[in-house]
CSV table of C-alpha atoms in Angstrom, one decimal:
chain,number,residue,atom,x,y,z
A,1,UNK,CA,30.8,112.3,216.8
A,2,UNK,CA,34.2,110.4,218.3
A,3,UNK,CA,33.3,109.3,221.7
A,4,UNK,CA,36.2,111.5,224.2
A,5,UNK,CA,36.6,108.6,226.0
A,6,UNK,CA,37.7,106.3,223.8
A,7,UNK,CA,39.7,108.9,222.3
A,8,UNK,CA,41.2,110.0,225.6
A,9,UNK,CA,42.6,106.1,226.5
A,10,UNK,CA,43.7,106.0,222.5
A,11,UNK,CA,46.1,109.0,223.1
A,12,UNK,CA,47.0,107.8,226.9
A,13,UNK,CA,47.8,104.6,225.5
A,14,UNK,CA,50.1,105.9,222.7
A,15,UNK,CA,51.9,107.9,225.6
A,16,UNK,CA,52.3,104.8,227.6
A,17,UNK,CA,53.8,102.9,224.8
A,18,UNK,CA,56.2,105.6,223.8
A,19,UNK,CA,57.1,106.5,227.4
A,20,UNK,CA,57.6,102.7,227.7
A,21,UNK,CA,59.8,102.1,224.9
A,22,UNK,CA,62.1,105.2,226.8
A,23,UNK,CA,62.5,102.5,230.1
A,24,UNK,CA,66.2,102.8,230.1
A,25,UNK,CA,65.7,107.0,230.1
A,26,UNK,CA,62.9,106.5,231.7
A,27,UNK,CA,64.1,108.9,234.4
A,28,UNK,CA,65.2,111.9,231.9
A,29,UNK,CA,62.1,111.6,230.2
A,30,UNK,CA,59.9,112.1,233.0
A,31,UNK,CA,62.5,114.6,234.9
A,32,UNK,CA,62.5,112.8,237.9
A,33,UNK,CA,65.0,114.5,240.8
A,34,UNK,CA,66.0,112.2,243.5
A,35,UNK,CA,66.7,113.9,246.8
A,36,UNK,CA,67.2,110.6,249.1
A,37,UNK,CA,69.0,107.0,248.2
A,38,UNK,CA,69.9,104.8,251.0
A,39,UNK,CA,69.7,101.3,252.4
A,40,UNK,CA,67.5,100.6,255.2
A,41,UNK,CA,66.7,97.5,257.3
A,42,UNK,CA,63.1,98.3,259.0
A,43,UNK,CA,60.8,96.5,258.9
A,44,UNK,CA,62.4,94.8,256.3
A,45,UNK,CA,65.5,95.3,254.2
A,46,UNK,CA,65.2,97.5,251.3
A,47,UNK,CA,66.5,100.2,249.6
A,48,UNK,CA,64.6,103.5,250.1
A,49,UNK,CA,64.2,106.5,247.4
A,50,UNK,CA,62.8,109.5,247.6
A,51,UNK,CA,62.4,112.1,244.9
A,52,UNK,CA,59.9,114.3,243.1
A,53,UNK,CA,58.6,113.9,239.0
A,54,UNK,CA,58.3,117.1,236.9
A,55,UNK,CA,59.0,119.4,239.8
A,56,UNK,CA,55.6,118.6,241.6
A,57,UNK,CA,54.9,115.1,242.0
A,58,UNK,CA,56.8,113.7,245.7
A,59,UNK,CA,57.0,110.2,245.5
A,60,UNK,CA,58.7,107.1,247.7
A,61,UNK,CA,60.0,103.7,246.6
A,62,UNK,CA,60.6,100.8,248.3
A,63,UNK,CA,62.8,97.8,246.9
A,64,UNK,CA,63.0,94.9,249.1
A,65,UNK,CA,66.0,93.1,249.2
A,66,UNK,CA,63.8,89.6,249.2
A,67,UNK,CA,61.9,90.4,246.1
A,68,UNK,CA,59.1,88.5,245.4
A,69,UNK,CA,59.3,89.8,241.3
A,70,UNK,CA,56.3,91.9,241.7
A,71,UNK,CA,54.7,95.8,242.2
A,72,UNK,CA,52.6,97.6,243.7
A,73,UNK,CA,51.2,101.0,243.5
A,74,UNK,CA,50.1,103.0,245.9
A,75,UNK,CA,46.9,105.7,246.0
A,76,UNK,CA,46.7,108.0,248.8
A,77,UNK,CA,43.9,109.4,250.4
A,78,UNK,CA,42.3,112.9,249.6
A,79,UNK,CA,44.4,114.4,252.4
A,80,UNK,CA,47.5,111.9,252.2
A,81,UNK,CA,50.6,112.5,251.1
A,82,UNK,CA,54.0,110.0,249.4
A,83,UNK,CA,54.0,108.7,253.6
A,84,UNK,CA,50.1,108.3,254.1
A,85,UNK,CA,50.3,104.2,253.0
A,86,UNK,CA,49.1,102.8,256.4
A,87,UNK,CA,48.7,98.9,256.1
A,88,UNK,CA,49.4,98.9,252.5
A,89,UNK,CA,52.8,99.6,253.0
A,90,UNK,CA,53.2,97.1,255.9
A,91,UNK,CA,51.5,93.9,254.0
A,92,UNK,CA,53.6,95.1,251.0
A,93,UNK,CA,56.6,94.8,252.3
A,94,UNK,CA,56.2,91.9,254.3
A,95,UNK,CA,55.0,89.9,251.1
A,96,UNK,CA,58.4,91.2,249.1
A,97,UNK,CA,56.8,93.2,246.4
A,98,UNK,CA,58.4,96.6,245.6
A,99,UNK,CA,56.4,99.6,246.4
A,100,UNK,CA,55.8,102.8,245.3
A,101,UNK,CA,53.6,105.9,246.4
A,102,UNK,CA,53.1,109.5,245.2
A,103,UNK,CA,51.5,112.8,246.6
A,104,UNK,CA,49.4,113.2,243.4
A,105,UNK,CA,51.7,116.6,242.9
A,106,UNK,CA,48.3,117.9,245.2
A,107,UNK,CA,46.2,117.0,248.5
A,108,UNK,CA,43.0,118.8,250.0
A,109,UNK,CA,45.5,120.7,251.8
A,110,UNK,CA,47.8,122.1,249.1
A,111,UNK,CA,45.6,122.6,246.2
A,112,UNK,CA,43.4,125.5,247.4
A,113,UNK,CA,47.0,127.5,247.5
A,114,UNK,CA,48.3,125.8,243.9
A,115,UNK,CA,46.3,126.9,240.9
A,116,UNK,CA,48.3,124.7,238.3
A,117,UNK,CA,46.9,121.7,240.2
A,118,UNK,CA,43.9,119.8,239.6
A,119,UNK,CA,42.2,116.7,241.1
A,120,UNK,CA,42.4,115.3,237.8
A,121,UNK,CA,46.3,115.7,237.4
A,122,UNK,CA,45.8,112.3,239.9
A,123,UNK,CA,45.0,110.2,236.9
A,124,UNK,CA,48.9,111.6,235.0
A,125,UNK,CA,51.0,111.2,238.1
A,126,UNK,CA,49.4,108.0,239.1
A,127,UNK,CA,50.3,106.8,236.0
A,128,UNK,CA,54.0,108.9,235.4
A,129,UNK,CA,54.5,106.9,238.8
A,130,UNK,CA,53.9,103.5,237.2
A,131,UNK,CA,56.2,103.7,234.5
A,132,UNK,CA,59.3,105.6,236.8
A,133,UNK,CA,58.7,102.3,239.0
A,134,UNK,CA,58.5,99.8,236.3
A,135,UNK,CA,62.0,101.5,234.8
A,136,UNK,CA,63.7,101.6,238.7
A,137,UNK,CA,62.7,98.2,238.9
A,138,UNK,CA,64.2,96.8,236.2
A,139,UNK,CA,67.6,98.8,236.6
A,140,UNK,CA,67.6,97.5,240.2
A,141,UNK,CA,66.9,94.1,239.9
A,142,UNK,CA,68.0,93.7,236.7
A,143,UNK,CA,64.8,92.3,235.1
A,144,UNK,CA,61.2,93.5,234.8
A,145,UNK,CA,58.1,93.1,237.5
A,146,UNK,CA,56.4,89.8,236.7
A,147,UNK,CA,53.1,91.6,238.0
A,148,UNK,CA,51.8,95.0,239.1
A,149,UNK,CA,49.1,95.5,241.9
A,150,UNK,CA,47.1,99.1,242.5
A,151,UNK,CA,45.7,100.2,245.5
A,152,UNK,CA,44.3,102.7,248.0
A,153,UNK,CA,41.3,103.9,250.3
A,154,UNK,CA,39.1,106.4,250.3
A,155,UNK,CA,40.3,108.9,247.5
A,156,UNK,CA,42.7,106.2,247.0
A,157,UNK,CA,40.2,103.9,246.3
A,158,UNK,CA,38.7,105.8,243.7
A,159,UNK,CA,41.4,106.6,241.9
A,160,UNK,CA,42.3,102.3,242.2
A,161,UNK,CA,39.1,102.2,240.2
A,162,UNK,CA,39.7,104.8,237.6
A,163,UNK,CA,43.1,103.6,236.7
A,164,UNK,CA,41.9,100.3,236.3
A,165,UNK,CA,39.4,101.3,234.4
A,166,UNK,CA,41.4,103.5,231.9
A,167,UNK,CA,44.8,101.8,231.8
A,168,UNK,CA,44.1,98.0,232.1
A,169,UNK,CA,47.4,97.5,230.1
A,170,UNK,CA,49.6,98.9,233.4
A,171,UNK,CA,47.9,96.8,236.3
A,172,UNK,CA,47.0,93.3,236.6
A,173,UNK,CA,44.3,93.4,239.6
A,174,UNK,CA,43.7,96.0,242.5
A,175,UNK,CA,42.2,96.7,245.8
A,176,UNK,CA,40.0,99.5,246.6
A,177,UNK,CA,38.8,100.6,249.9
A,178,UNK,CA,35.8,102.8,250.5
A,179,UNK,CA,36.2,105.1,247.4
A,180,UNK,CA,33.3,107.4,245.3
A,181,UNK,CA,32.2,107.2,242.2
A,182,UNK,CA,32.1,110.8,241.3
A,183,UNK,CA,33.5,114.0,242.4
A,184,UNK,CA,29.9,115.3,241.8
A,185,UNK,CA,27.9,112.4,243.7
A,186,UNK,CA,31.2,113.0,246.6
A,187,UNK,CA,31.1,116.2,247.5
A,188,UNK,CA,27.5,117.4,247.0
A,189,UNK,CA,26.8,114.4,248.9
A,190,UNK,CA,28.8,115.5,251.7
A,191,UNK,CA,27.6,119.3,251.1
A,192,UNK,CA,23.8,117.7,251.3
A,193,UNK,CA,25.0,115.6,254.6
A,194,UNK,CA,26.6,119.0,256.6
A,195,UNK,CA,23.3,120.8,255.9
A,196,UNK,CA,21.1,118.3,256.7
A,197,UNK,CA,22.9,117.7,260.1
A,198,UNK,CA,22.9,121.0,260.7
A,199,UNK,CA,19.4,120.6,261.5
A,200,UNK,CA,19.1,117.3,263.8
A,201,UNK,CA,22.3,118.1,265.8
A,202,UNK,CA,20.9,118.9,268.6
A,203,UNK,CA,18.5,115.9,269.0
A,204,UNK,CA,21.7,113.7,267.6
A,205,UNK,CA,23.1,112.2,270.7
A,206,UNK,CA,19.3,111.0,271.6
A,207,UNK,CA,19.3,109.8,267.9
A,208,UNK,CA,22.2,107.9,268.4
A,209,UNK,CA,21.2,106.2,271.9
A,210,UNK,CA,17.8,105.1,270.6
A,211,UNK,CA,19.8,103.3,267.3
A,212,UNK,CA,22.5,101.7,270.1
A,213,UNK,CA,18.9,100.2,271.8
A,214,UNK,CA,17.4,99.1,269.4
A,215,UNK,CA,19.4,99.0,265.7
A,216,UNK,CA,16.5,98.2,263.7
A,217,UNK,CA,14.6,101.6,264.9
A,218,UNK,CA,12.9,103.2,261.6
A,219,UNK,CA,12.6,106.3,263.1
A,220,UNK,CA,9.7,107.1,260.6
A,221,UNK,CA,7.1,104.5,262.2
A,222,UNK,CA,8.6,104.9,265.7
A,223,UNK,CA,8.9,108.1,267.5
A,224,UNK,CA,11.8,109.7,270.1
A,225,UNK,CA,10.1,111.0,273.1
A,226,UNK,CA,10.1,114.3,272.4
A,227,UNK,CA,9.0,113.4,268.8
A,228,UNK,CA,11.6,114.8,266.3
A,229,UNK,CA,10.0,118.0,264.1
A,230,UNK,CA,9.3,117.5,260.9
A,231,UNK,CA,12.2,119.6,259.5
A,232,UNK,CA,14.3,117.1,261.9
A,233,UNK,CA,12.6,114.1,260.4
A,234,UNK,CA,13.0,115.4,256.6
A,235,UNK,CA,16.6,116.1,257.5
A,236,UNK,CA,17.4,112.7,258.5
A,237,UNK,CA,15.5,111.1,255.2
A,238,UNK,CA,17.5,114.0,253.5
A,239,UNK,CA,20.6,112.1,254.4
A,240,UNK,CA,19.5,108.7,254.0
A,241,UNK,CA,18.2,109.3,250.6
A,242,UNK,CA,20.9,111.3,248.4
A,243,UNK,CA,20.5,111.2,244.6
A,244,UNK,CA,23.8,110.2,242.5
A,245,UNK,CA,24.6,110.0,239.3
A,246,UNK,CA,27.5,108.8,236.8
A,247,UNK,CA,27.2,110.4,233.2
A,248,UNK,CA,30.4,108.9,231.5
A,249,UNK,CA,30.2,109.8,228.1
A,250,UNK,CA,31.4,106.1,226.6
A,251,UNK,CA,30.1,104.0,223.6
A,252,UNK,CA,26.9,102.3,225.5
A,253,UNK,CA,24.3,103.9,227.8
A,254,UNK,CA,26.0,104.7,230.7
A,255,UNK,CA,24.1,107.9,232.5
A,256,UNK,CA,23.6,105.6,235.7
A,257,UNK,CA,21.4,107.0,239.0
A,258,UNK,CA,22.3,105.2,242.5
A,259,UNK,CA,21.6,106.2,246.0
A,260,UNK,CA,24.5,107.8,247.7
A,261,UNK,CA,22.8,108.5,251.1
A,262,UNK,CA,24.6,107.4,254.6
A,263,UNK,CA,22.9,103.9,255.5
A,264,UNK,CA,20.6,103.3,258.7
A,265,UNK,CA,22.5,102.7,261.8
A,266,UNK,CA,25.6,104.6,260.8
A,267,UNK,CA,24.2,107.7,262.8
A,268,UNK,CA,27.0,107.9,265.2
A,269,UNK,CA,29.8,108.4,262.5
A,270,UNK,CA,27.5,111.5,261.4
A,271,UNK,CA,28.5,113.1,264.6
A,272,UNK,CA,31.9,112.1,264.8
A,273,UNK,CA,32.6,113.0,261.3
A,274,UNK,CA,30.6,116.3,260.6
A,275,UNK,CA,34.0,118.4,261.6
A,276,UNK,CA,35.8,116.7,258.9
A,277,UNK,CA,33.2,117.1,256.2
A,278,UNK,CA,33.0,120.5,257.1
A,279,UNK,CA,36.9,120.8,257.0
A,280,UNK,CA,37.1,119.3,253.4
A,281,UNK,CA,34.6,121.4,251.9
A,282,UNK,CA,36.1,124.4,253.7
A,283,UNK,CA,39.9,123.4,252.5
A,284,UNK,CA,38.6,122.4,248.7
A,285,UNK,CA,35.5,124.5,247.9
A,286,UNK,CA,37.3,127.2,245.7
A,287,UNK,CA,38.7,124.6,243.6
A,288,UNK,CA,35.3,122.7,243.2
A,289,UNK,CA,33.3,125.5,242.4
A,290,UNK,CA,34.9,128.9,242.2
A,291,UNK,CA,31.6,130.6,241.0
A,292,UNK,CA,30.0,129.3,244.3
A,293,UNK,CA,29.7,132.6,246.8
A,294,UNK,CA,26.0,133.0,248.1
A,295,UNK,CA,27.4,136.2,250.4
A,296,UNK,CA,30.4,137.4,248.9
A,297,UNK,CA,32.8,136.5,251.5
A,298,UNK,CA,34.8,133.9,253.6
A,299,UNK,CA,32.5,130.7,253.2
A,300,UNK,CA,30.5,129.8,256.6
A,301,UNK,CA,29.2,126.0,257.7
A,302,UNK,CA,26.1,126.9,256.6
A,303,UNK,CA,26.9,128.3,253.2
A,304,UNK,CA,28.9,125.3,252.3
A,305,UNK,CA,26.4,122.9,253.0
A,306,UNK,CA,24.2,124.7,250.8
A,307,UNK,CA,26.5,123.9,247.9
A,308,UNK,CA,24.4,122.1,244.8
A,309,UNK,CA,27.0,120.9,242.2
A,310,UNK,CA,23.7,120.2,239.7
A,311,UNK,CA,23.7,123.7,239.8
A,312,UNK,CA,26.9,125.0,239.0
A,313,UNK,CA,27.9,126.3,235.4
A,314,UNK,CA,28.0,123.7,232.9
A,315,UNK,CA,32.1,123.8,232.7
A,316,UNK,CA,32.3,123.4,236.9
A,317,UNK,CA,30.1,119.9,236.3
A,318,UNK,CA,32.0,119.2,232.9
A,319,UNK,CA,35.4,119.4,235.0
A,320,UNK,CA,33.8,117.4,238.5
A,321,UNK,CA,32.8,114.8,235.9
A,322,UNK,CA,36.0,113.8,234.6
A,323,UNK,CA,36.7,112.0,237.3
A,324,UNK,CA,33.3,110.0,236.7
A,325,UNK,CA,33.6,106.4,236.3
A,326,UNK,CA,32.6,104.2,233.8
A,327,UNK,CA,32.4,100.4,234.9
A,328,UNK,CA,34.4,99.0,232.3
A,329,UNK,CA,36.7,96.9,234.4
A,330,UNK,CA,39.1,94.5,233.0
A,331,UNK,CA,41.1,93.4,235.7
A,332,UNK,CA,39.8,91.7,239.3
A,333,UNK,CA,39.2,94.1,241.5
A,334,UNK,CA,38.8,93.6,245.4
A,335,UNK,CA,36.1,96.7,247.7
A,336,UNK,CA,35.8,96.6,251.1
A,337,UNK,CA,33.6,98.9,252.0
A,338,UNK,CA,32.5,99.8,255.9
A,339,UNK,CA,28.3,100.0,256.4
A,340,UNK,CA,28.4,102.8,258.6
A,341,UNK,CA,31.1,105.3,256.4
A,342,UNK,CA,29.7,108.6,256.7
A,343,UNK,CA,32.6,110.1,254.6
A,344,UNK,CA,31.7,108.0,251.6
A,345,UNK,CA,28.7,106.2,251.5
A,346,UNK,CA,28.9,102.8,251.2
A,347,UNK,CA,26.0,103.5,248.4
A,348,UNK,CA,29.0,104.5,246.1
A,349,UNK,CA,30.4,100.7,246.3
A,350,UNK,CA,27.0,99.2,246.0
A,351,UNK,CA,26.3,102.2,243.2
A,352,UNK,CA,29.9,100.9,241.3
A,353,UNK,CA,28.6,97.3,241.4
A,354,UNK,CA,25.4,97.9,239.5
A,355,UNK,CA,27.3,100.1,237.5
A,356,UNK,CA,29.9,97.5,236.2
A,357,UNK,CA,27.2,95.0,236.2
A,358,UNK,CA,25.3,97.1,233.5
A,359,UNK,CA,28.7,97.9,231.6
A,360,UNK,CA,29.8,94.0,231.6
A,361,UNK,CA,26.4,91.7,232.6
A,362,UNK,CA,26.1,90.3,235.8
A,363,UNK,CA,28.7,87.3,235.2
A,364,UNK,CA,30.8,89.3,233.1
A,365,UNK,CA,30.7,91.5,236.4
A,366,UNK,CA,31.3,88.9,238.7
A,367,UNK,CA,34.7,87.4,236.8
A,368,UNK,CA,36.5,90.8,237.9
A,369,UNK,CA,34.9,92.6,240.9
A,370,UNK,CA,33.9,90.9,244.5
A,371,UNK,CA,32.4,93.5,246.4
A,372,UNK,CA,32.8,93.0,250.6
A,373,UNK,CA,30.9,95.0,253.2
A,374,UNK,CA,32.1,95.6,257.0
A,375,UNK,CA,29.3,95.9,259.2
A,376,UNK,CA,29.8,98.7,261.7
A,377,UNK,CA,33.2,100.1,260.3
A,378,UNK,CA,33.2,103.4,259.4
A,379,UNK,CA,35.3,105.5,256.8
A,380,UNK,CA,38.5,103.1,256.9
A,381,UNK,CA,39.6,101.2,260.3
A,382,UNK,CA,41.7,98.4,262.0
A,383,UNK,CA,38.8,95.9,260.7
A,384,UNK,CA,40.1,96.7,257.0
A,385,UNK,CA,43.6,97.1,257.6
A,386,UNK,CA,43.8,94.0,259.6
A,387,UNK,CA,42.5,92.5,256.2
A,388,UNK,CA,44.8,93.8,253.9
A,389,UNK,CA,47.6,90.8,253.9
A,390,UNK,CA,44.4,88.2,253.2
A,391,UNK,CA,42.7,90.7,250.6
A,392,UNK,CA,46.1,90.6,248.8
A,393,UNK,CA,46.7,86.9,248.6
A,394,UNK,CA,42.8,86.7,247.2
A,395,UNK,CA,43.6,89.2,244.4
A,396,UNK,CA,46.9,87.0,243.6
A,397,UNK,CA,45.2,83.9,243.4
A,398,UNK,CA,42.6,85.3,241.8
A,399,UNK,CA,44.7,87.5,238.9
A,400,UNK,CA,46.3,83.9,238.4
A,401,UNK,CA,42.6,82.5,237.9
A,402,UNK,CA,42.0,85.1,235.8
A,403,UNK,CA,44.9,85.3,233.4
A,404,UNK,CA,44.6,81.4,233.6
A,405,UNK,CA,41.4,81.1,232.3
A,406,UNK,CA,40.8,78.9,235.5
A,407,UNK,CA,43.5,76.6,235.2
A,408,UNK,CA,45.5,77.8,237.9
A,409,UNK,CA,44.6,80.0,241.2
A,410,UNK,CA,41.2,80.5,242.4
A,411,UNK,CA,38.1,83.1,242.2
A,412,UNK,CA,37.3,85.6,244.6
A,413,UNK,CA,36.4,84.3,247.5
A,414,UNK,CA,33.4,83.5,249.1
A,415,UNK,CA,34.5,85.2,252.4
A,416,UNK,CA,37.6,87.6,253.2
A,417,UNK,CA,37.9,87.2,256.8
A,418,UNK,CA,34.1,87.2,258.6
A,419,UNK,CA,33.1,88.8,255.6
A,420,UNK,CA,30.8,87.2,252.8
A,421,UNK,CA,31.1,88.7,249.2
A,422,UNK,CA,28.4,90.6,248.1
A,423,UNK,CA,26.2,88.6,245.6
A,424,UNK,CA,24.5,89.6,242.5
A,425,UNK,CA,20.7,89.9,242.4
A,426,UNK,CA,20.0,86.6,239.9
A,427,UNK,CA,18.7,87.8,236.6
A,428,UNK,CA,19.6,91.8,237.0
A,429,UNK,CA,22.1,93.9,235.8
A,430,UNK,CA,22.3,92.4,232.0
A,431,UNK,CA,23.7,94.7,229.4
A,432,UNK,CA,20.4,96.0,228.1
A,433,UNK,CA,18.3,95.9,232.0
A,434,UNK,CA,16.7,99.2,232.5
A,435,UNK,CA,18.0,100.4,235.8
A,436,UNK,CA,16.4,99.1,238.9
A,437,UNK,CA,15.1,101.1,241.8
A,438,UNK,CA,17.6,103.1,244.3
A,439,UNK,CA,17.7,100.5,246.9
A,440,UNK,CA,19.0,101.7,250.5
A,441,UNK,CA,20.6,98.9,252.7
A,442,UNK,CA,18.7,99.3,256.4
């Protein structure tokens, strides 16, 4: 049988390539309608368009007028829009490369109310977005990009991944921020997390005091006085310990298990962002699962979180999964990811290491991805985006390491700010390891 995968990139390929050749029309061919052209001179000077591809797809571009010859390409967050580029934008700019961002043609918001969208559709406008940039670019500059950066956080992050992954021929390096692995191991994740708060919420503030005393509290050898119940003790190992998988369909064994459970001492984040999770679920259910209805009616809290994607029809989990990732990375690839995300688990970054370390080996691995953990942060925060200008210059030097064969530039580095890269555990992850266990960081 052809493996869809390959067969998938073959025919997105031969798309690129012919939509590539049309660079001149690059604008007619993708039907790309401009609504706003002007000249602006905060914070820096550029020229500013704003327009929308194939009627759905809002996007922004930013040329500087001190270019530095290079790209990059923004991906938004699962509630973002064209605007929602936070310190990307900012350390962009400042650095002189041109930048570009898109609303996917969909958020968490809109799709519920657009049935011709899908969360996949990220993976064509992403990519329609690439080539109307590359084509802008050389019309206003009057030669091409010498270089072309990715990145995002959170859903952004993801999707940093996935392009890389799948179209290795449009970007030369990326960074990706706290981002999933799978719609699947995502959002029944966060379905699992919402019902399994449910039932320690009202023990969570003294749950959250006894971990600010004393962080290395296990609260399964040591007591809260009142002791929790055992339905509030489950819950909390129900949302430490959350099975996720990757089932990717490519040429070598990839059906890979992790653990996407919320890691010790991130308690607090639990409480502050259970109205969120709640809110996505709410906002995106329908579109991840139309079949799922326990009552018949408007969804409640409680019947969200009792959402099981492992048990939805085969063609809802065929559809989640195409979003699945693989580990095939061929370009460097910078993740910062905070310890105490609540949103994502930071198990999804540890989970994408092993993942690529069993698709590439363990030094293959460690040529193009340098994994970086933030103690304390959450989903996202000042901590990363304070990082952003320093995580760019290490992918630059790095691409040029890369591309070099180390003649010029330098690896990843051993720090990014306070921050030591994540090492590989000596003599694991080879091609043909069987998986190891579902380590949980405490």
């Amino acid at each position: 049988m052809k493996n869809p995968t390959i067969l998938h990139r073959f025919a997105a390929l031969l798309l690129v390539l012919a939509l590539s050749a049309l660079s001149f029309s690059a604008r007619s061919a993708l039907q790309v309608v401009i609504d706003a052209d002007e000249n602006r001179t905060t914070p820096v000077a550029h020229r500013y368009i704003h327009g929308v591809i194939l009627d759905d797809a809002k996007f922004q571009i930013l040329l500087p007028a001190a270019w530095n010859g290079k790209v990059v390409i923004h991906t938004r967050g699962f509630s973002g829009t064209e605007f929602s580029t936070g310190a990307f934008q900012t350390a962009a700019l400042a650095k002189g490369y041109a930048f570009a961002a898109s609303d996917e043609g969909w958020n968490r918001v809109t799709i519920k109310n657009e049935p011709e969208d899908t969360y996949y559709e990220s993976r064509q406008r992403i990519m329609e977005l690439t080539l109307h940039m590359n084509a802008t670019v050389q019309q206003h500059y009057g030669r091409a990009s010498s270089r072309t950066l990715i990145m995002g956080g959170s859903n952004g992050g993801h999707h940093t991944k996935w392009m890389l992954e799948d179209f290795p021929y449009l970007y030369d390096g990326g960074l990706a921020g706290y981002g999933y692995n799978s719609q699947i191991s995502q959002w029944g994740g966060v379905a699992q997390v919402v019902r399994n708060y449910a039932v320690i919420a009202p023990r969570i503030d003294d749950i959250i005091a006894k971990r600010a005393a004393d962080p290395a509290w296990d609260p399964f050898k040591t007591p809260l006085s009142p002791p929790l119940t055992a339905a509030q003790l489950q819950a909390m190992h129900n949302i430490y310990n959350i099975p996720a998988r990757v089932d990717c369909n490519t040429s070598f064994r990839c059906d890979f298990s992790y653990n996407a459970g919320r890691w010790k001492g991130s308690e607090a984040t639990w409480k502050q962002q259970y109205p969120a999770l709640v809110g996505y679920l709410h906002d995106s259910m329908t579109r991840f699962d139309p079949t799922f209805n326990p009552n018949g009616g408007p969804l409640t809290d409680s019947e969200l979180g009792l959402w099981d994607p492992g048990k939805s029809p085969n063609w809802v989990k065929r559809e989640l999964r195409k979003l699945d990732l693989t580990g095939q990375l061929e370009r460097p690839l910078i993740i910062m990811h905070g310890t105490f995300d609540s949103t994502v688990s930071p198990g999804e970054t540890a989970g994408y290491k092993r993942l690529v370390e069993r698709a590439l080996g363990r030094k293959g691995a460690e040529k193009v991805l340098a994994v970086y953990y933030i103690p304390g942060m959450g989903h996202g925060g000042t901590q990363y985006n304070d990082l952003v200008d320093e995580q760019i210059d290490a992918l630059e030097a790095w691409i040029d390491y890369h591309q070099s064969n180390g003649r010029s530039g330098a690896p990843a580095p051993a720090m990014l700010g306070i921050y030591p890269r994540e090492p590989s555990a000596s003599g694991e992850h080879d091609r043909d390891d069987e998986d190891g266990e579902h380590g949980q960081r405490d």
